[in-house]
GROMACS .gro file of C-alpha atoms in nm:
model
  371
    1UNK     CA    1   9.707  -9.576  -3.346
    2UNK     CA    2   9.626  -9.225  -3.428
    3UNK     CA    3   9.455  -8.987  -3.193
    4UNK     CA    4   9.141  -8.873  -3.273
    5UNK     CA    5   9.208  -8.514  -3.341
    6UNK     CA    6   9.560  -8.638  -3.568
    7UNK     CA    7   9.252  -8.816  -3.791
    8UNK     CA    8   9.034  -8.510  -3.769
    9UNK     CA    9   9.260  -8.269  -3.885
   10UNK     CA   10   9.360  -8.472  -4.191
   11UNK     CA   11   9.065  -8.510  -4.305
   12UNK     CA   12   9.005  -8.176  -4.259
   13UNK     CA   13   9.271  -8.110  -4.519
   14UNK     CA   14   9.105  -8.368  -4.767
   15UNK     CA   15   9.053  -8.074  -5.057
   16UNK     CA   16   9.048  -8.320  -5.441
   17UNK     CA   17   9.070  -8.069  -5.728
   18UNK     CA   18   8.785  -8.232  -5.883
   19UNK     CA   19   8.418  -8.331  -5.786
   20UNK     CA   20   8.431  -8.649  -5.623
   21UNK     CA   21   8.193  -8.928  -5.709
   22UNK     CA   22   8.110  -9.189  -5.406
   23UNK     CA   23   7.862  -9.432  -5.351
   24UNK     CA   24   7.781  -9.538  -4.939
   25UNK     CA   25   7.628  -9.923  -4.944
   26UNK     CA   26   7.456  -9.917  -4.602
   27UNK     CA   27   7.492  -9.541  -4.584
   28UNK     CA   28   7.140  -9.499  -4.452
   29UNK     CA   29   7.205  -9.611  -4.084
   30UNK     CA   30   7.533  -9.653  -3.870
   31UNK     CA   31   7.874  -9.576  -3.987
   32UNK     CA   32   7.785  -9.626  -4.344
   33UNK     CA   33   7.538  -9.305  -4.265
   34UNK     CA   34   7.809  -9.121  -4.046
   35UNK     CA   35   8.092  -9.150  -4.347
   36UNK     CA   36   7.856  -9.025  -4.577
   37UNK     CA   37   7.755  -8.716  -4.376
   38UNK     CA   38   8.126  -8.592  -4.324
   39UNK     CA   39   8.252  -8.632  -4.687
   40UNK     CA   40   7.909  -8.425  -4.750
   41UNK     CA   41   8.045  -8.144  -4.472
   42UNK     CA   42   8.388  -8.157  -4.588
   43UNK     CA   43   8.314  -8.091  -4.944
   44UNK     CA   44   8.075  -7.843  -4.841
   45UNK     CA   45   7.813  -8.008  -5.004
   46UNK     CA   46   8.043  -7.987  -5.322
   47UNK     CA   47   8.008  -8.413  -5.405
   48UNK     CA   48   7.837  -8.638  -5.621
   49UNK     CA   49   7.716  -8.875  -5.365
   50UNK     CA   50   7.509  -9.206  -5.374
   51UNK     CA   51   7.347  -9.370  -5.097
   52UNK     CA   52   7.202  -9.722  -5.134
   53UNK     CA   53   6.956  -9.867  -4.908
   54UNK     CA   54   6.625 -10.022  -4.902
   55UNK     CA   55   6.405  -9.766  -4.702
   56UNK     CA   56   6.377  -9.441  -4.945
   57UNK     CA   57   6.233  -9.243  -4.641
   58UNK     CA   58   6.496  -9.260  -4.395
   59UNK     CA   59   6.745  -9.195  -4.683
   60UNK     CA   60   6.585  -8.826  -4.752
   61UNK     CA   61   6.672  -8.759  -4.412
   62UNK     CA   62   7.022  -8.857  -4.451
   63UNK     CA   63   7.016  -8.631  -4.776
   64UNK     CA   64   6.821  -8.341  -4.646
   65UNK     CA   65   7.077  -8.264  -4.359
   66UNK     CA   66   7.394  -8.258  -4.609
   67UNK     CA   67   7.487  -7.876  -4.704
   68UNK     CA   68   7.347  -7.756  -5.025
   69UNK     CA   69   7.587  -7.531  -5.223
   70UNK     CA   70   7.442  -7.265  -5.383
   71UNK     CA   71   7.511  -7.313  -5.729
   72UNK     CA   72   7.257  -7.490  -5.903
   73UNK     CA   73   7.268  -7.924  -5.896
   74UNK     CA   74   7.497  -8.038  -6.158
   75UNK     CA   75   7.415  -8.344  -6.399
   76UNK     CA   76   7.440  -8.749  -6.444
   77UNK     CA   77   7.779  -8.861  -6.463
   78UNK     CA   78   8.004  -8.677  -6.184
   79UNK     CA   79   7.977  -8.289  -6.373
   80UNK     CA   80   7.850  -8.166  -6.071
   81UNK     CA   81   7.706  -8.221  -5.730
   82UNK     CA   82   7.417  -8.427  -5.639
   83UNK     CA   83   7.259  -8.613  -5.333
   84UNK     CA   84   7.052  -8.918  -5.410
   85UNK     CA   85   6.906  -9.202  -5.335
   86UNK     CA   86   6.913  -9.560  -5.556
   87UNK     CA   87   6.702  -9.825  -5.340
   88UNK     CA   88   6.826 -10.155  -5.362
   89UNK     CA   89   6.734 -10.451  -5.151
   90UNK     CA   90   7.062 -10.629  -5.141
   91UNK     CA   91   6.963 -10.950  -5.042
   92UNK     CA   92   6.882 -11.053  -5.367
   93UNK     CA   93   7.150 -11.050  -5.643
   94UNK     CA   94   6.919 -10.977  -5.890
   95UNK     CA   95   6.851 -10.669  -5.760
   96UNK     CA   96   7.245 -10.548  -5.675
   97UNK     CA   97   7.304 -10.685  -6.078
   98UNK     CA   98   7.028 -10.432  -6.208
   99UNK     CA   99   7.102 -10.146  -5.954
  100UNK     CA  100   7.505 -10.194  -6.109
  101UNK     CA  101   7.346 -10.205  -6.448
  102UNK     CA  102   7.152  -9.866  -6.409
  103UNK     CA  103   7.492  -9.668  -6.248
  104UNK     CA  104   7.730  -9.786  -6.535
  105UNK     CA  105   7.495  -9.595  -6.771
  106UNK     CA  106   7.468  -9.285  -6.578
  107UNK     CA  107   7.788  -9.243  -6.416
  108UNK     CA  108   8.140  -9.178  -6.620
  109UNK     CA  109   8.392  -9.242  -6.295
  110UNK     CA  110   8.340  -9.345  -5.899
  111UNK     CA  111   8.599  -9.198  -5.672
  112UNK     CA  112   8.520  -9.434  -5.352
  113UNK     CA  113   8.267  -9.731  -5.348
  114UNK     CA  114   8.209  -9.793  -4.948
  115UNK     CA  115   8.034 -10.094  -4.813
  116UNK     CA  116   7.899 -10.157  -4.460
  117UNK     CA  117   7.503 -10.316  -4.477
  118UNK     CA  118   7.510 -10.575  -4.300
  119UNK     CA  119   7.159 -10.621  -4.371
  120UNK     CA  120   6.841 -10.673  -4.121
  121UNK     CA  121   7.055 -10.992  -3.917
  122UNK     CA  122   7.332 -10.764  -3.788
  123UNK     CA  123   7.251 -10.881  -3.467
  124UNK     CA  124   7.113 -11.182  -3.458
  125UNK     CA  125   7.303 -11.500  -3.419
  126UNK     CA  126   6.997 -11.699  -3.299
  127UNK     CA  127   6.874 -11.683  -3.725
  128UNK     CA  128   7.048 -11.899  -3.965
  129UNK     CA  129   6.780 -11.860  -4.242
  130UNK     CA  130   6.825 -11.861  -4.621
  131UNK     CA  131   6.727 -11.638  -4.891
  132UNK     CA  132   6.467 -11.642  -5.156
  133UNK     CA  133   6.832 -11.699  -5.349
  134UNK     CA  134   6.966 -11.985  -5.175
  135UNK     CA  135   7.229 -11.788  -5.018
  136UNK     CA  136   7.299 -11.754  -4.615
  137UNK     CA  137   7.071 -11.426  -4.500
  138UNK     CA  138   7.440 -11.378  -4.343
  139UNK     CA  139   7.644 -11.388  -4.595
  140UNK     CA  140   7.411 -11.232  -4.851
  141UNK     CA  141   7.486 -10.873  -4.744
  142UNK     CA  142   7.821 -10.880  -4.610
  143UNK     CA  143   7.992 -11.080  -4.858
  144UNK     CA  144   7.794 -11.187  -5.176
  145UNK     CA  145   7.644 -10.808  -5.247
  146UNK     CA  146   7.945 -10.669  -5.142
  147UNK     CA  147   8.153 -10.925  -5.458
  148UNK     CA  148   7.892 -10.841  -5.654
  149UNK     CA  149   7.880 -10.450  -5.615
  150UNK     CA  150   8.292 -10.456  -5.655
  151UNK     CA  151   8.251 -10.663  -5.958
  152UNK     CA  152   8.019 -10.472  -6.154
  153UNK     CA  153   8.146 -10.135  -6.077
  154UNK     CA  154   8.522 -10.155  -6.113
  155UNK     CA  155   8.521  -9.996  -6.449
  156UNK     CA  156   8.419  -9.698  -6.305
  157UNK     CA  157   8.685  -9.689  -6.072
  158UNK     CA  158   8.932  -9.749  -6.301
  159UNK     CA  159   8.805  -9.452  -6.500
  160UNK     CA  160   8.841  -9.219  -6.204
  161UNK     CA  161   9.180  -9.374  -6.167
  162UNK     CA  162   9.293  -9.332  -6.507
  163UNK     CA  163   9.218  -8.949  -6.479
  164UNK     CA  164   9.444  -8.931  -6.222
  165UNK     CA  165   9.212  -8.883  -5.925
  166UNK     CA  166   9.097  -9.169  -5.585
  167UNK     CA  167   9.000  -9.451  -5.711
  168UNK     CA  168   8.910  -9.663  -5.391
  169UNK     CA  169   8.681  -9.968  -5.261
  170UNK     CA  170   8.652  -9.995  -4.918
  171UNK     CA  171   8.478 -10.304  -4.710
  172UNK     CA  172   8.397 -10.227  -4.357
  173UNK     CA  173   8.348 -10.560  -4.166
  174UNK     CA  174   8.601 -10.746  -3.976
  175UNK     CA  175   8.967 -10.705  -4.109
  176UNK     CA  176   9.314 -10.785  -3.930
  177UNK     CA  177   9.141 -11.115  -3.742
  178UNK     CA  178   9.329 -11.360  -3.987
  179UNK     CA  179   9.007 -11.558  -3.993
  180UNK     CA  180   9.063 -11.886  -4.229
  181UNK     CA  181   8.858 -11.916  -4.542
  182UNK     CA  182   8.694 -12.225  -4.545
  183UNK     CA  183   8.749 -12.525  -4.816
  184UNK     CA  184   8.420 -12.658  -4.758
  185UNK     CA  185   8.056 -12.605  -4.690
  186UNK     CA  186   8.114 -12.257  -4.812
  187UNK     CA  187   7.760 -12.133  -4.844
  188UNK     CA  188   7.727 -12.298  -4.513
  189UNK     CA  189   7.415 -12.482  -4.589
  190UNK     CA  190   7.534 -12.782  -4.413
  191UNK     CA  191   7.566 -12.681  -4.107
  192UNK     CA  192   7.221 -12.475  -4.138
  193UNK     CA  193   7.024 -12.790  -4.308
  194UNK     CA  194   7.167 -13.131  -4.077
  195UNK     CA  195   7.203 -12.999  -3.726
  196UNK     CA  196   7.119 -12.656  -3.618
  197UNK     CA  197   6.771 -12.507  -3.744
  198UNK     CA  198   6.561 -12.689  -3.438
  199UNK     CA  199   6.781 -12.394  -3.270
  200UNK     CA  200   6.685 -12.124  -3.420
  201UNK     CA  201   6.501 -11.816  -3.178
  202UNK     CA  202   6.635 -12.005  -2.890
  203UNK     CA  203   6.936 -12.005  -2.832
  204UNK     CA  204   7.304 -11.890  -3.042
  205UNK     CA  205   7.284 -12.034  -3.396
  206UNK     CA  206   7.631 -12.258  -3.494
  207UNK     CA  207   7.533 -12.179  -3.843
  208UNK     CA  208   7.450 -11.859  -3.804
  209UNK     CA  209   7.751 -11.769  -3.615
  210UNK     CA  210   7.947 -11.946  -3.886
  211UNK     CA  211   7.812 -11.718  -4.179
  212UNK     CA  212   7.925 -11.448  -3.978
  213UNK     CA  213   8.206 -11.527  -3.904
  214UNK     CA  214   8.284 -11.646  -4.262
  215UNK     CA  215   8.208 -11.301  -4.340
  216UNK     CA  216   8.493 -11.151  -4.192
  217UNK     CA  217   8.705 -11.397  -4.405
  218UNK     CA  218   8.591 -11.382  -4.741
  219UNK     CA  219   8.615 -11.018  -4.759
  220UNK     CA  220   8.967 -11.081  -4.703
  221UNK     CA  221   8.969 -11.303  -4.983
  222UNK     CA  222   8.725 -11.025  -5.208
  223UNK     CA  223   9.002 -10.741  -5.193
  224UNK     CA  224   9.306 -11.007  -5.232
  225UNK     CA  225   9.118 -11.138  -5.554
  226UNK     CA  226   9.041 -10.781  -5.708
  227UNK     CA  227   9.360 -10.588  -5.574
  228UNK     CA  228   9.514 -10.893  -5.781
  229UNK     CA  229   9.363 -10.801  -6.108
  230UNK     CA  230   9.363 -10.450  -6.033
  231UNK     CA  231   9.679 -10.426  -5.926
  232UNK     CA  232   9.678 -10.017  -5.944
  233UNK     CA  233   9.363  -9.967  -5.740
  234UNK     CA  234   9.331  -9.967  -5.397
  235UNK     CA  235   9.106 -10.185  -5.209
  236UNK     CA  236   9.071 -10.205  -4.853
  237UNK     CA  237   8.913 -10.415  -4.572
  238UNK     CA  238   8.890 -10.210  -4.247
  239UNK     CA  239   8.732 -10.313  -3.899
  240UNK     CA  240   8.450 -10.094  -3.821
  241UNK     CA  241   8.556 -10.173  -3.399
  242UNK     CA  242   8.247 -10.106  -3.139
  243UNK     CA  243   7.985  -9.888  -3.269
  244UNK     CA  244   7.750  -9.753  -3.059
  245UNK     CA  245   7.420  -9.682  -3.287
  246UNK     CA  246   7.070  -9.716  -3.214
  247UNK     CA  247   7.030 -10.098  -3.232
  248UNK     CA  248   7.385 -10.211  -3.225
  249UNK     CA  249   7.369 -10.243  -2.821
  250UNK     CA  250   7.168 -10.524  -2.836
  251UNK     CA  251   7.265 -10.880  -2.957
  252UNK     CA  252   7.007 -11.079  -2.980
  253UNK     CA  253   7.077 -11.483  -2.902
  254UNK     CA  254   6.786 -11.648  -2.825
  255UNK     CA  255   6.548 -11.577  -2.559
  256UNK     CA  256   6.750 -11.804  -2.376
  257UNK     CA  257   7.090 -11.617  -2.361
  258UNK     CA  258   6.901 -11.300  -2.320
  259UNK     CA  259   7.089 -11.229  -1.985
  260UNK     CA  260   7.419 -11.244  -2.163
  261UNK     CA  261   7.315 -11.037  -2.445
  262UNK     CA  262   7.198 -10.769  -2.207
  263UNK     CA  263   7.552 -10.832  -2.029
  264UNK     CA  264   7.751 -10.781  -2.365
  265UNK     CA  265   7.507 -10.501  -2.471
  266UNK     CA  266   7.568 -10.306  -2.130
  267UNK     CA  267   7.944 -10.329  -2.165
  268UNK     CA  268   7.902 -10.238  -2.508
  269UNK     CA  269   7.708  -9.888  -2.458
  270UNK     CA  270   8.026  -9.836  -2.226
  271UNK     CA  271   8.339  -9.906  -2.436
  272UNK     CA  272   8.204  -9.837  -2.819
  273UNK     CA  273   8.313  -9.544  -3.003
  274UNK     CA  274   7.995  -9.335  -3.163
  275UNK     CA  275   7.912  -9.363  -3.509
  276UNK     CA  276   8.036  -9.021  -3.605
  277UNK     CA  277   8.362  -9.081  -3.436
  278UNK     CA  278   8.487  -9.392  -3.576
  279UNK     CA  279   8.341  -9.272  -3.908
  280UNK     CA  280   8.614  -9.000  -3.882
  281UNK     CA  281   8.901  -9.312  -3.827
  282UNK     CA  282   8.710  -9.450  -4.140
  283UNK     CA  283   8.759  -9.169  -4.375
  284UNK     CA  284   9.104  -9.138  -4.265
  285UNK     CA  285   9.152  -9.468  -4.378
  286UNK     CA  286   8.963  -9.431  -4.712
  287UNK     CA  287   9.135  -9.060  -4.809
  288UNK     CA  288   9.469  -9.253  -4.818
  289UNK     CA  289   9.717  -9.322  -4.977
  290UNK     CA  290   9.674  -9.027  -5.240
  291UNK     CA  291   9.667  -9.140  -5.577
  292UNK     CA  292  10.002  -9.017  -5.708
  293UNK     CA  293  10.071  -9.292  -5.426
  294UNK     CA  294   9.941  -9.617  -5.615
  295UNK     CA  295   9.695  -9.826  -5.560
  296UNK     CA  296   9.729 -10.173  -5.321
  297UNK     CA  297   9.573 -10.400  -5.101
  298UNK     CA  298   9.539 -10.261  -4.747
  299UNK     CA  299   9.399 -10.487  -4.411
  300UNK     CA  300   9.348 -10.196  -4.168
  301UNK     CA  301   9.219 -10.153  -3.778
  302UNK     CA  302   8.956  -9.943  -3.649
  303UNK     CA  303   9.156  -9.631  -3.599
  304UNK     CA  304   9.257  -9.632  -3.987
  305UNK     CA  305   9.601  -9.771  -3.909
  306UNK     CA  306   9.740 -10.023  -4.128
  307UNK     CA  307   9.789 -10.379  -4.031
  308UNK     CA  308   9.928 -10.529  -4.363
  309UNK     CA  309   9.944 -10.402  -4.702
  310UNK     CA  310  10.088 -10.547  -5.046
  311UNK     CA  311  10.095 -10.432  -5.388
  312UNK     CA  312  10.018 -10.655  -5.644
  313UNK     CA  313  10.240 -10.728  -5.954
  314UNK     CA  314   9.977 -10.743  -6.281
  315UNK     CA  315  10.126 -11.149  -6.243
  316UNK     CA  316   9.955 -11.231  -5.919
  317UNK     CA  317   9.611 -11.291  -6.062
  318UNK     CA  318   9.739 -11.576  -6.288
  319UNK     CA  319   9.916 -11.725  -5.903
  320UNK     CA  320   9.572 -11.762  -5.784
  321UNK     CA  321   9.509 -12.078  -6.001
  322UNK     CA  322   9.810 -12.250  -5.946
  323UNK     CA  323   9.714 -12.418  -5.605
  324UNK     CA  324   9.923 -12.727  -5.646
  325UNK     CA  325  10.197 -12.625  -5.410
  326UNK     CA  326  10.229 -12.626  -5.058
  327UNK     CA  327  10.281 -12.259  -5.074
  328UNK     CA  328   9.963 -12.188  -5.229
  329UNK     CA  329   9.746 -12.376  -4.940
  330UNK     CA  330   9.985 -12.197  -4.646
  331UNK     CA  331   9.731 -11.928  -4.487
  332UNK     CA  332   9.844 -11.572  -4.416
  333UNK     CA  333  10.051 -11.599  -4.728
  334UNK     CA  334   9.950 -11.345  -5.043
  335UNK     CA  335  10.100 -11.488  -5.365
  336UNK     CA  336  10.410 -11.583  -5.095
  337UNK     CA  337  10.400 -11.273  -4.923
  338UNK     CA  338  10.320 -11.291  -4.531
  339UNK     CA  339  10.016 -11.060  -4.508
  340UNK     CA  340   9.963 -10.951  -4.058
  341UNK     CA  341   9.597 -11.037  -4.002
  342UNK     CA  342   9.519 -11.224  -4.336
  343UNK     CA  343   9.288 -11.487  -4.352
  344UNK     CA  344   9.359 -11.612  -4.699
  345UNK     CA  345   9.537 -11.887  -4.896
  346UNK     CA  346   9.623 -11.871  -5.258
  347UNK     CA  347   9.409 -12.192  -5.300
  348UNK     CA  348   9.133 -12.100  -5.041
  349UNK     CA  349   9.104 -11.767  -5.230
  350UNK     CA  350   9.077 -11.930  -5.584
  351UNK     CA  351   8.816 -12.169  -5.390
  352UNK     CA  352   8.601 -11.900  -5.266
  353UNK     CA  353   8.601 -11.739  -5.594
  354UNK     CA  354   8.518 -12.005  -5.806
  355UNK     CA  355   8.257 -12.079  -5.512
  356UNK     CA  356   8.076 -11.679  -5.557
  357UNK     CA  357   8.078 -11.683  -5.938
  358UNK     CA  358   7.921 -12.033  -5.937
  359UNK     CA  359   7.642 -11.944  -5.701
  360UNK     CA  360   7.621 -11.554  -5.926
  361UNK     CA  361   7.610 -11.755  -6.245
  362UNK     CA  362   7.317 -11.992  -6.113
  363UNK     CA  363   7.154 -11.682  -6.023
  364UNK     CA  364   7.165 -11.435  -6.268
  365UNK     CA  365   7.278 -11.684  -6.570
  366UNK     CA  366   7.599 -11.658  -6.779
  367UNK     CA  367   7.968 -11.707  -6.712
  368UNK     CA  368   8.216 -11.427  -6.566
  369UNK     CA  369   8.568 -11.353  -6.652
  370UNK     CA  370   8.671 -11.297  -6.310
  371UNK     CA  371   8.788 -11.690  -6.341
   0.00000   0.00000   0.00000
């Protein structure tokens, strides 16, 4: 685990020969918000970056306290620097699909693509609701945007990796657990629809805590899928730890439990690390490896060390539909290889997958080639 001031002073010598291009999901609040602020400071402004978000107005404060070089704002496409804001309500797919669409025609590379919304249930496990969508209001921003966002915009960072420079996607949410992906009830409408929606505002959710919980799997089984087919990329899923921001102290689970959750949120104000600090472990992590290094698939903690890590061979992806042997359905096993903290099978993987571009197709129509 790396001391503080070991992580500060390398990202202090984070200095890319070109302009780097990087888009913050959830970088209007928390750690999202944090990360983007000191890659604006250490490029002295000197960045092309993107923050997504739904409210446009607390996003202009973000923007308006990163430096402003002097030279003049460059143009579309990573030529030179630029702060701005896309809004995007990422509960809906439809939405993610068209803000993706509207990027891939203005940008020419992305350098880092980091995602941390967790959307307006972060802290509520007494809500098991559904979307407009049909999808789990849990689920929807921290795993099905998240798929989505990668999907879409991984030409881009294979451009930025093909001229040589960072080409990294980062998902901050709850790696190194070995949480099990599922093999059923997936969407985890079951559990929401037959038992537990009398519950809800009263008392912890089962479903709800499910779907997040699930969460913290199946972005395990997001960067195993893409680091497969992108075998010189890196991807990583990183554990954001305790944060302490504005409305993180404070769990809510039902009026209820709402001793507890002042219990939890009390020890909580006492033992988290501040946004700004673990948003320095967080860049750490993201800054590395350098890209003369290779890309891979990295499970990390919340100081930025690594828990597991595996490089791909461009043969894995094809592994992922074989899921007749007993080797395929054995958890913590990538493609055969034990993996510390990994929550995935080869066949619960391929099941998730097939899972996501089933529920993406229904939604925004078509078929995908990421089967």
């Amino acid at each position: 685990m790396p001391p503080l001031a070991t992580v500060q002073a390398s990202n202090a010598a984070f200095s890319p020969s070109y302009l780097p291009v990087a888009i913050f999901f959830g970088g209007t609040s928390g750690v999202g918000q944090a990360m983007a602020e000191a890659l604006a400071r250490q490029t002295k402004g000197h960045a092309h970056i993107i923050i997504i978000g739904r409210s446009k107005a607390t996003a202009e404060k973000v923007l308006a306290g990163f430096p402003k070089p002097a030279d003049q704002e460059g143009g579309e496409g990573g030529d030179g620097w630029k702060h701005e804001f896309v809004a995007c309500d990422a509960s809906s797919m439809r939405a993610v699909h068209a803000v993706c669409e509207t990027l891939k025609t203005r940008l020419r590379r992305v350098n880092f693509l980091v995602m941390t919304a967790g959307g307006l249930a972060a802290n509520s496990i007494s809500r098991a609701s559904e979307t407009e969508e049909g999808i789990n209001e849990h689920l929807v921003m921290r795993y099905f945007s998240r798929y989505l966002f990668t999907r879409e915009l991984l030409p881009l960072l294979q451009a930025a990796h093909d001229l040589g420079q960072h080409a990294h996607i980062m998902t901050i949410q709850g790696a190194g657990f070995g949480v099990r992906i599922p093999t059923s009830d997936l969407g985890v409408h079951e559990a929401y629809k037959r038992r537990y929606r009398f519950l809800q505002g009263v008392m912890p959710n089962i479903a709800a805590i499910k779907g997040l919980v699930r969460g913290m799997a199946y972005n395990d089984g997001l960067v195993a899928h893409f680091a497969a087919q992108h075998p010189t990329l890196t991807f990583t899923h990183i554990s954001p730890g305790q944060v302490l921001t504005a409305t993180s102290a404070h769990v809510d689970m039902g009026w209820l439990w709402e001793p507890v959750s002042w219990f939890f949120g009390f020890v909580k104000r006492r033992t988290a690390c501040t946004q700004d600090d673990r948003a320095q472990y967080m860049l750490y992590a993201l800054f590395d490896p350098a890209p003369s290094s290779g890309g891979g698939l990295f499970l990390r903690g919340d100081t930025g060390d690594v828990v597991s890590q595996h490089v791909c061979s461009p043969e894995h992806e094809t592994q992922f539909a074989d899921t007749t042997t007993a080797g395929a359905r054995k958890y913590g096993l990538l493609h055969g290889t034990p993996m510390k903290g990994y929550g995935g099978s080869d066949a619960a993987v391929r099941g998730l997958v097939v899972y996501t571009e089933e529920v993406l197709a229904g939604i925004l129509g078509g078929g995908s080639s990421n089967l």
